[in-house]
Coordinates of C-alpha atoms in Angstrom, one line a residue:
Chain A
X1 CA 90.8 -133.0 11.6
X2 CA 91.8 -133.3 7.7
X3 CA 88.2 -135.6 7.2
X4 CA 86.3 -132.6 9.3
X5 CA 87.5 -130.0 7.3
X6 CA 86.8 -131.9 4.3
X7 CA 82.7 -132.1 5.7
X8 CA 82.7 -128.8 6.0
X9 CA 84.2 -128.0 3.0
X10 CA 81.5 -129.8 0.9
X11 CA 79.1 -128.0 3.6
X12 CA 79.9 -125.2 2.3
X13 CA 80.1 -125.6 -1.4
X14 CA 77.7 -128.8 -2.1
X15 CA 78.7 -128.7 -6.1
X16 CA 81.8 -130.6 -4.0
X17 CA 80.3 -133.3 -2.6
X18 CA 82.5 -136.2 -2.8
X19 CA 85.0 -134.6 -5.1
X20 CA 87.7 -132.9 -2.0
X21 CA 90.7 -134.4 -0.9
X22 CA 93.7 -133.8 0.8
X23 CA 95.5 -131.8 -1.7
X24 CA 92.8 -131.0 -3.5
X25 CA 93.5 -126.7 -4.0
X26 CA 90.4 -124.8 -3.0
X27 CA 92.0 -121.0 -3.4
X28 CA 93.9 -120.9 -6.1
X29 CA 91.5 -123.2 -8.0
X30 CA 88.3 -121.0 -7.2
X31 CA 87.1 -123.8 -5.5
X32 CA 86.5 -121.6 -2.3
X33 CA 85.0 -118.1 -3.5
X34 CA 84.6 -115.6 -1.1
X35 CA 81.8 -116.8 1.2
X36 CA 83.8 -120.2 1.3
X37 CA 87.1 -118.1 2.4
X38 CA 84.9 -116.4 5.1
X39 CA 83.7 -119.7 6.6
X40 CA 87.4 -121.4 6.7
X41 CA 88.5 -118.1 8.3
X42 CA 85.9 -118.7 11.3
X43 CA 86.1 -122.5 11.1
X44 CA 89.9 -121.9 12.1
X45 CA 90.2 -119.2 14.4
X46 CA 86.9 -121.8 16.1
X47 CA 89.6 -124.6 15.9
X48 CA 92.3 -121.9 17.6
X49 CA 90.2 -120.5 19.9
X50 CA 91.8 -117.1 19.0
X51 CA 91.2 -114.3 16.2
X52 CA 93.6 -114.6 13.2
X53 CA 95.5 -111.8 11.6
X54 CA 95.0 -112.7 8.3
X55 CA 96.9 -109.5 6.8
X56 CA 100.1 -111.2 7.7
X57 CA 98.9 -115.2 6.2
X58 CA 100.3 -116.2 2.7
X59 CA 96.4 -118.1 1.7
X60 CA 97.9 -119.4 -1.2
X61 CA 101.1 -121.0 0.8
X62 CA 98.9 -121.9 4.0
X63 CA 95.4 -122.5 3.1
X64 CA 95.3 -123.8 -0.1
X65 CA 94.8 -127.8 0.4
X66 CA 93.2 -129.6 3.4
X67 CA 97.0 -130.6 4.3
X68 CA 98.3 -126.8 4.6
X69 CA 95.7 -125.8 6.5
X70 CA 95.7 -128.3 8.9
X71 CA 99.1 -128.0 9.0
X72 CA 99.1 -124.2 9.2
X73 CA 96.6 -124.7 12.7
X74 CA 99.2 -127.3 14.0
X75 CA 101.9 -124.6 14.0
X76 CA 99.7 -121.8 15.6
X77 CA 99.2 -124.5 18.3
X78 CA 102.9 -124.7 18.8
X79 CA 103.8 -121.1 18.6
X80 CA 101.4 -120.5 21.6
Chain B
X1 CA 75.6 -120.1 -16.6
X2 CA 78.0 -118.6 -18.6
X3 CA 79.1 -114.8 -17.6
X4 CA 80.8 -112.1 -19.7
X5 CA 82.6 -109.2 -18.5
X6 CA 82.9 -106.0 -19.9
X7 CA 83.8 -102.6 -19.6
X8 CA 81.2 -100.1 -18.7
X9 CA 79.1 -97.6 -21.3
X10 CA 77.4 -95.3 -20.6
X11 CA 73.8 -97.4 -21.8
X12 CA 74.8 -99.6 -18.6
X13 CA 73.8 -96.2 -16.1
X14 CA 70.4 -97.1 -15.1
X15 CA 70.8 -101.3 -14.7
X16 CA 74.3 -100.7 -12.6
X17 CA 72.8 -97.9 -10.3
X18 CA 69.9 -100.5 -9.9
X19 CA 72.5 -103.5 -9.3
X20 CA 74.3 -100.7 -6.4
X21 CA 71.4 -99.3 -4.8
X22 CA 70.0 -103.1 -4.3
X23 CA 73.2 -104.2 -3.0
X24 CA 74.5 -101.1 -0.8
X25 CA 70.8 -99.8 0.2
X26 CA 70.3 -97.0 -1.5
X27 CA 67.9 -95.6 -3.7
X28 CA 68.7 -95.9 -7.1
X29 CA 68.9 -92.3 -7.9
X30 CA 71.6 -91.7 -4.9
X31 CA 73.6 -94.9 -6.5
X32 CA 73.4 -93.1 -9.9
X33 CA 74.5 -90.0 -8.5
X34 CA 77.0 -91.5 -6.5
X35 CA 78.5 -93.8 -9.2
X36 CA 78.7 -90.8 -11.7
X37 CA 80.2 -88.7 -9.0
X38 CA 83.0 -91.5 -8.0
X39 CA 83.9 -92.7 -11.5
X40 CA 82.8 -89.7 -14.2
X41 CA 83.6 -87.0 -12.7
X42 CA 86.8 -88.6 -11.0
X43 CA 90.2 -86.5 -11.3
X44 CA 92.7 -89.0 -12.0
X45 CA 90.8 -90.8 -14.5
X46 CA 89.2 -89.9 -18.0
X47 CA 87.2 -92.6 -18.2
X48 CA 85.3 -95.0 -16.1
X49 CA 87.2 -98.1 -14.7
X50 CA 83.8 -100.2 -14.1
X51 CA 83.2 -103.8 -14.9
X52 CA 80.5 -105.7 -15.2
X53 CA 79.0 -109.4 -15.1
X54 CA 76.7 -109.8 -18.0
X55 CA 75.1 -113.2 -17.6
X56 CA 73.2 -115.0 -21.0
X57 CA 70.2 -112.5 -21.1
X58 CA 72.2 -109.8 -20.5
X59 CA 71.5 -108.8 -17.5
X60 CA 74.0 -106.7 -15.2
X61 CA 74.7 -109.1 -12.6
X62 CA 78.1 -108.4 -11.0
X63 CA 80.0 -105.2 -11.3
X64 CA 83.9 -104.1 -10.1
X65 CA 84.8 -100.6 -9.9
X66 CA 88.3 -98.6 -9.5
X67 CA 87.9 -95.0 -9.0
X68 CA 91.2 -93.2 -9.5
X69 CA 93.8 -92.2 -6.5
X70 CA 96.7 -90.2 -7.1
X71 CA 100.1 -90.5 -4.8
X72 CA 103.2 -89.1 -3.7
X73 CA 105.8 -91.7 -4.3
X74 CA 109.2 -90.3 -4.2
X75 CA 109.0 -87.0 -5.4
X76 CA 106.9 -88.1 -8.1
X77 CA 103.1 -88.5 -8.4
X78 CA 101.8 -92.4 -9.4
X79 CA 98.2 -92.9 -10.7
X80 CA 97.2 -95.7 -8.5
X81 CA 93.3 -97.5 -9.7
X82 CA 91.2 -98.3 -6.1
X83 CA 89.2 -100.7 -6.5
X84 CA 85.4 -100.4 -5.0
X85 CA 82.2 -101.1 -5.2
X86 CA 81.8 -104.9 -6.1
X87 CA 78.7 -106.6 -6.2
X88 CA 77.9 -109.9 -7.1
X89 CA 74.0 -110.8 -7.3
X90 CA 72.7 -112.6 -4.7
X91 CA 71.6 -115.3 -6.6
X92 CA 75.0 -116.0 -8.8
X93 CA 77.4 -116.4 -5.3
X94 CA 79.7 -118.6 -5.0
X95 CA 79.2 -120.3 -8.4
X96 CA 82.9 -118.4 -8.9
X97 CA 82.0 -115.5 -10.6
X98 CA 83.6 -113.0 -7.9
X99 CA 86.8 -114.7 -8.3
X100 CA 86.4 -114.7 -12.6
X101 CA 85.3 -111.1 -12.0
X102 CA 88.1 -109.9 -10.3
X103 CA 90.3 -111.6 -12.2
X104 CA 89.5 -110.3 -15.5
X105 CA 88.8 -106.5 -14.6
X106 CA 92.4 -106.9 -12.9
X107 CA 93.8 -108.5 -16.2
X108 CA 92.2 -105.0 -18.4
X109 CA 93.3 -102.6 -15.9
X110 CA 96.8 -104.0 -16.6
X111 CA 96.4 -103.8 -20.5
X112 CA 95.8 -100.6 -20.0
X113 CA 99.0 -99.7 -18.4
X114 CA 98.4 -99.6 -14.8
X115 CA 101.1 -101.1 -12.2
X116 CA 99.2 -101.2 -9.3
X117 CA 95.7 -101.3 -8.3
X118 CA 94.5 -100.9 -4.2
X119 CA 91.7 -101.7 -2.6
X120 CA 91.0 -99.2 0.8
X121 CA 87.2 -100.0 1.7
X122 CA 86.5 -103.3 1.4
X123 CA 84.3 -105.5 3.6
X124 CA 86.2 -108.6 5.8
X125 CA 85.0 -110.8 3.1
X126 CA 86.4 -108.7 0.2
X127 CA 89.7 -108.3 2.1
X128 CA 89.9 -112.3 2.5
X129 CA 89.1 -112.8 -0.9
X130 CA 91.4 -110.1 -2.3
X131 CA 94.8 -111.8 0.1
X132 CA 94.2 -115.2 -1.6
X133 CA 94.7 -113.3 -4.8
X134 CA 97.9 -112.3 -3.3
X135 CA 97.0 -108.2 -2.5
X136 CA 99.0 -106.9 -0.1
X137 CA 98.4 -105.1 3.1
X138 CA 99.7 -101.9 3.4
X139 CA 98.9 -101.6 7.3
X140 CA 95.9 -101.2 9.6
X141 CA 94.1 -98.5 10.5
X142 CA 93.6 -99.1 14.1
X143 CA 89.9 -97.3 13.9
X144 CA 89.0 -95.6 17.2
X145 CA 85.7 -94.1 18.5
X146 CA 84.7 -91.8 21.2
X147 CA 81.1 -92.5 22.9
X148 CA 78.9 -90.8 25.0
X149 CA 76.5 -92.5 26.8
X150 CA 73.5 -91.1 24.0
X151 CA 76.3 -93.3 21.4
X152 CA 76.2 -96.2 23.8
X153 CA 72.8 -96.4 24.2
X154 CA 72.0 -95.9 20.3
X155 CA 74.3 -98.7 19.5
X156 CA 72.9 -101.2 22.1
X157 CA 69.4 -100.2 21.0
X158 CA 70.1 -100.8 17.2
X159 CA 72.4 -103.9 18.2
X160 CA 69.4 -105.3 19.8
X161 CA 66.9 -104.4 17.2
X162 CA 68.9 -106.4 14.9
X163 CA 68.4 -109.5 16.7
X164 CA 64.8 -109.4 16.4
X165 CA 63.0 -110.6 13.4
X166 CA 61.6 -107.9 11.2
X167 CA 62.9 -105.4 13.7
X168 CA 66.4 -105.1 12.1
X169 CA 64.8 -102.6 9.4
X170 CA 64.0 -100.0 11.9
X171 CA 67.4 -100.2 13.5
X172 CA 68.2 -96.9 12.0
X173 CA 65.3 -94.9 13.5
X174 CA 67.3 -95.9 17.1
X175 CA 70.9 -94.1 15.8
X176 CA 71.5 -90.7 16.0
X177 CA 70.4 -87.8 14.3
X178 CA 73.6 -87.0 11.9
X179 CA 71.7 -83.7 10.9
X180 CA 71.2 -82.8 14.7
X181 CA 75.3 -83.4 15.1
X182 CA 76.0 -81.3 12.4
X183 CA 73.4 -78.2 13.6
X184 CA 75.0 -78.4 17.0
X185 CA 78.3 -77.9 15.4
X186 CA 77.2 -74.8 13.6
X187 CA 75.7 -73.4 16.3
X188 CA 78.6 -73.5 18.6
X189 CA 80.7 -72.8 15.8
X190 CA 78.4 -69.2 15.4
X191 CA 78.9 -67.9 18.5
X192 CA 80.9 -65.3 19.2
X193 CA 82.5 -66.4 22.8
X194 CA 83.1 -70.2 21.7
X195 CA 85.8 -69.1 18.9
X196 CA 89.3 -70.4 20.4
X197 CA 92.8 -69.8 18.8
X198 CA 91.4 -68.4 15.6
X199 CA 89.0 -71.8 14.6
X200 CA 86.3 -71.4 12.5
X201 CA 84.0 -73.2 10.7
X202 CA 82.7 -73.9 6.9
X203 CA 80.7 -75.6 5.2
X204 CA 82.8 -75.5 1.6
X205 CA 86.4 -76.6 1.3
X206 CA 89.1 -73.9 0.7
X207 CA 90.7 -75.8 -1.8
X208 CA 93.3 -73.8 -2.8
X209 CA 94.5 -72.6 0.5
X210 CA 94.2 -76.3 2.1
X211 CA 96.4 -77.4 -0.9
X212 CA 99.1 -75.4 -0.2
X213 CA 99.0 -76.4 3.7
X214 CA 98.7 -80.0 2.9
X215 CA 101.8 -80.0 0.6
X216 CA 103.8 -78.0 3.6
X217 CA 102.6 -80.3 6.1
X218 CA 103.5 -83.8 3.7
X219 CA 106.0 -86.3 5.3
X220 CA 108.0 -87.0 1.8
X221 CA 109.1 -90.1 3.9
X222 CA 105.9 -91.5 3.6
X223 CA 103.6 -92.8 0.2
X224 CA 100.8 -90.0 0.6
X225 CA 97.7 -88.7 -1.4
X226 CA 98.2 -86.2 -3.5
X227 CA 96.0 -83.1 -2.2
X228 CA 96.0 -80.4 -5.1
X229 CA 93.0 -78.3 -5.2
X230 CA 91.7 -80.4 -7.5
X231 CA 91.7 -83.2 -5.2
X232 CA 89.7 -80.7 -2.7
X233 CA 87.7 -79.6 -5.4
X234 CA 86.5 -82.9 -6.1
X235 CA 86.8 -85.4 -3.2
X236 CA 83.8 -83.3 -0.7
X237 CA 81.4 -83.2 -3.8
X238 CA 80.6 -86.8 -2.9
X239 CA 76.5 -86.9 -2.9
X240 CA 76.3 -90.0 0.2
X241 CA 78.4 -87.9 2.9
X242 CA 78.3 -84.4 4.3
X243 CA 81.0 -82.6 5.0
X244 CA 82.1 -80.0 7.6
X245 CA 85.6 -77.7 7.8
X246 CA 87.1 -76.3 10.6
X247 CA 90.2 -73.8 9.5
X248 CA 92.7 -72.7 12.2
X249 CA 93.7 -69.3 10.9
X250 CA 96.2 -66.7 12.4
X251 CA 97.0 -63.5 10.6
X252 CA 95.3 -64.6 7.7
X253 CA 97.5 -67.3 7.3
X254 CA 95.5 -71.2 7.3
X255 CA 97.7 -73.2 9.9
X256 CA 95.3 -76.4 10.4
X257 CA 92.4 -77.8 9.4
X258 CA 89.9 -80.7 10.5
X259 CA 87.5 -82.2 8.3
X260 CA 84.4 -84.1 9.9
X261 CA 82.0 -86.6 7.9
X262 CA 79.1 -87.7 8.5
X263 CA 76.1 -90.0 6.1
X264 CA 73.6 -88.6 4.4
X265 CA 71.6 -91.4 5.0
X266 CA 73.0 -93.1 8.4
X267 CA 73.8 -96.4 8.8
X268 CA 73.0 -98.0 11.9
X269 CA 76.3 -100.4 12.1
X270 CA 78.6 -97.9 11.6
X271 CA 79.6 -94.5 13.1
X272 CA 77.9 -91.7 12.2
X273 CA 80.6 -88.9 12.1
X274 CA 84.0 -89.6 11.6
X275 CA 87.3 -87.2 11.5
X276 CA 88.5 -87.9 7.3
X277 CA 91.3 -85.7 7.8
X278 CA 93.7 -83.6 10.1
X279 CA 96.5 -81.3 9.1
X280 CA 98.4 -78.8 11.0
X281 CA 101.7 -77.2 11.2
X282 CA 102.5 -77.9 14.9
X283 CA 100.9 -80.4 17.3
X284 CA 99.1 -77.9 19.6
X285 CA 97.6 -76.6 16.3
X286 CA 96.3 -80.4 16.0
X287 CA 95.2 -80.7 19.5
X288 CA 93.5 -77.4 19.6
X289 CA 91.4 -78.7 16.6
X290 CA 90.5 -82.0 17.6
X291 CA 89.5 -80.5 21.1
X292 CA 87.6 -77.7 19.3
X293 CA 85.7 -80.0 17.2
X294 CA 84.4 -82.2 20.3
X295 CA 83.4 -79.6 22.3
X296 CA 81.5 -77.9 19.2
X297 CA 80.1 -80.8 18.0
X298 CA 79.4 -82.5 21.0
X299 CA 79.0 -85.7 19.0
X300 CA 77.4 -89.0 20.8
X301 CA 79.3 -91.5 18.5
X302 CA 82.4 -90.0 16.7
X303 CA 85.3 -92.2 14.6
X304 CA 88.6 -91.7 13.3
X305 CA 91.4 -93.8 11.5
X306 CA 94.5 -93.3 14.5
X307 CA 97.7 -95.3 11.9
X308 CA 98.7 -92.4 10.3
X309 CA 98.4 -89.8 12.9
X310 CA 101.3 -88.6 14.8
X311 CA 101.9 -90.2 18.6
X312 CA 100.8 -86.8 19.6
X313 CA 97.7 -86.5 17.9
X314 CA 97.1 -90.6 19.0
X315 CA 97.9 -89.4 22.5
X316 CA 95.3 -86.1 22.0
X317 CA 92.8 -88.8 20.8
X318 CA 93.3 -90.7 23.7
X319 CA 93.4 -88.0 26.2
X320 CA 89.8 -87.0 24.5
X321 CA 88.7 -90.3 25.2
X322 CA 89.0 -91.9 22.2
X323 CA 89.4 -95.9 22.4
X324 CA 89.9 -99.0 19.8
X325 CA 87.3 -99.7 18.0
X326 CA 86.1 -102.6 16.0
X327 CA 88.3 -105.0 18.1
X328 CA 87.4 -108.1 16.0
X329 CA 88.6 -106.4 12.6
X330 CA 91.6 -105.1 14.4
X331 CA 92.8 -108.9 15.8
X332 CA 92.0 -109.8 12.2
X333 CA 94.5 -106.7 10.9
X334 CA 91.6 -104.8 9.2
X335 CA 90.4 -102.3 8.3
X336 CA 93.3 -102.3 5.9
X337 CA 94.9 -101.2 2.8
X338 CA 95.4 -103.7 0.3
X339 CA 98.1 -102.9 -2.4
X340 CA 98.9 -105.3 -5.5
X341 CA 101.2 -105.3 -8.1
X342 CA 100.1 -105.8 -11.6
X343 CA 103.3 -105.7 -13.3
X344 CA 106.1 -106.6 -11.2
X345 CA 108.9 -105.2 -14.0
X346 CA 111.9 -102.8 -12.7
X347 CA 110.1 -99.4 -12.7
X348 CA 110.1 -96.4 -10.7
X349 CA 108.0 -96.8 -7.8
X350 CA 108.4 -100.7 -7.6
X351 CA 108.1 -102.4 -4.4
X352 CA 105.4 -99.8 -3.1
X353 CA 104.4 -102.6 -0.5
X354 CA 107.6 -102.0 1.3
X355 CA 107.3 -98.2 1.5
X356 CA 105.7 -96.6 4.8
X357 CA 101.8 -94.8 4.1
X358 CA 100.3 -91.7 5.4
X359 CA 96.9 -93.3 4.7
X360 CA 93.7 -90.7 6.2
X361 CA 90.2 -92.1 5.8
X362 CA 89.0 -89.0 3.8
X363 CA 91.6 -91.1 1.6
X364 CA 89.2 -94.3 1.1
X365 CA 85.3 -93.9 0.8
X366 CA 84.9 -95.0 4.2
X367 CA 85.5 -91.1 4.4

């Protein structure tokens, strides 16, 4: 999952290409702007198969590097 | 491309209602109005709190606004900045400018002394953006609507339209008529045998008089906007919406009112009339209004923010067949309000995130 996410990433923001890995932060860095957020929003509720409610996520703690977000879907899984 | 933000003059008018109008559909001249309406003639504020993107020639490519709110916070009143209206060039996304933007108009309106700023309109994608920057929600609004088959039929008309290539721009012809709503309203409203429990309707706010209610009516347990006649006197002048009143008056007294908004120029995704506000002194006097206004108005599509009505006004809704609405913002927790704290130092009214909100829609510029 972490080398899909990383695709998409550099989908999303070609300037990019190449340059993401694991911990590499995407929010707090401004890697991600706003479009970018949007699209990892739908790309993980797609991966959940369930809307998020983002209102009660910490981005920064959760969805900052590949690695927290990944881990943040594994622990959705489990709490189903 | 290097940007460079700045604070707003008055020489910027014309090139920001432009940069609006392109962005939010409107014709410049309604953005200019609008914009001088929202931020110059605004209350709470003296001066404009707009930003704006200037890129290397100069032009006006990004702008950030915060009109000014004022709230009931423990017995005292707290200036709070809402930010609106942000626009970004379609050309210059996500290059990071909306993130440099925000950043640096949050960093002024803390140099000039503000704790707090909130954000109660913003789009999913300004709400996302706005939580990595570590805003808080202050609840949702759990939005409802009430259809008729006319609303039904509007919406699945201009949802279809705006699947078809080059059709989406006549979506709108498809909605329906916000003037007709309104007439219908003030026709009922005008005759004689259709007045119930002393309801009647205006076209002006009473601002004085609903001033006085509001502060009787006010849950001091609860963050609330603070309604003074000014607040009246100022919040319906707003040149995109119409507005309609209707007063529940006994022995001259005002007991209730009900305010209903509709666009000037509709919309085709959203609803076309919404309740902004409700205030009464007892819950019949609430459910006598809300009943009045749907059997006046007869409206085909009709919206209302439920989370900070009572559970008897909720239950009224519902009763008047009122139902969630915009289930995929909902699961998401939006609409919301977004709250955060610019200067996290001991002061009076710290830790607003953890206090409870009374929070209307007439109270963001959805309303």
């Amino acid at each position: 999952m972490h080398e899909e996410l990383i695709a998409e990433i550099e989908d999303w923001r070609p300037a990019l290409q190449g340059l993401v890995h694991r911990q590499m932060p995407l929010i707090s860095s401004g890697n991600l702007d706003s479009l970018g957020l949007m699209r990892l929003l739908v790309w993980i509720e797609l991966k959940l198969g369930r809307p998020i409610r983002v209102t009660d996520v910490d981005l920064i703690r959760d969805w900052d590097t590949v690695d927290a977000i990944v881990r943040f879907i594994e622990c959705e899984y489990a709490s189903r | 491309m290097n940007h460079r933000i700045i604070r707003y003059e008055p020489e910027f008018r014309e090139r920001v209602a432009a940069l609006h109008a392109e962005a939010f559909g409107l014709d410049p001249s309604e953005s200019c109005s609008y914009l001088a309406w929202k931020y110059e003639e605004n209350p709470y504020l003296q001066e404009p709190l707009l930003f704006l993107a200037l890129n290397d020639a100069e032009v006006v490519v990004g702008m950030r606004g915060f009109y000014g709110t004022r709230w009931n916070v423990d017995g005292s009143s707290l200036c709070i900045p809402c930010a609106d209206d942000f626009v970004i060039l379609h050309r210059e996304r996500n290059l990071g400018l909306a993130t440099t933007l925000m950043q640096d108009a949050l960093a002024k309106v803390r140099a000039l002394g503000f704790r707090y700023v909130l954000n109660s309109s913003g789009s999913p994608i300004t709400v996302l953006q706005q939580l990595a920057m570590g805003w808080r929600s202050l609840g949702a609004m759990e939005p409802v609507e009430r259809l008729t088959w006319r609303g039904r039929l509007h919406r699945a008309l201009a949802d279809h339209l705006t699947r078809v290539p080059g059709a989406h721009r006549l979506a709108h012809r498809f909605g329906p008529d916000v003037s007709a709503c309104l007439a219908r309203l003030e026709r009922s409203a005008g005759r004689a045998e259709s007045h119930r429990a002393g309801i009647t309707l205006g076209v002006e706010p009473r601002a004085d008089v609903m001033a006085e209610l509001a502060a009787d009516c006010r849950d001091d347990q609860r963050v609330s906007h603070v309604r003074g006649p000014e607040f009246f006197r100022w919040r319906f002048r707003n040149p995109t919406r119409e507005y309609r009143y209707l007063y529940l008056e006994r022995a001259g007294v005002l007991h209730g009112y009900l305010i209903v908004t509709t666009y000037r120029q509709f919309a085709y995704r959203g609803l076309p009339c919404s309740i902004a506000d409700l205030v009464g002194r007892s819950d019949r006097d609430r459910t006598d209004l809300i009943e009045t206004v749907l059997s006046w108005g007869d409206f085909s599509a009709i919206g209302a923010w439920s989370a900070a009505f009572s559970p008897d006004d909720r239950e009224s809704l519902e009763h008047a067949g009122f139902v969630p609405s915009e289930l995929q913002a909902r699961a998401r927790g939006m609409p919301c309000i977004l709250l955060k704290t610019l200067n996290s130092e001991r002061t009076p009214g710290a830790g607003l995130d953890k206090l409870s909100w009374d929070v209307r829609f007439i109270d963001s510029m959805h309303g």
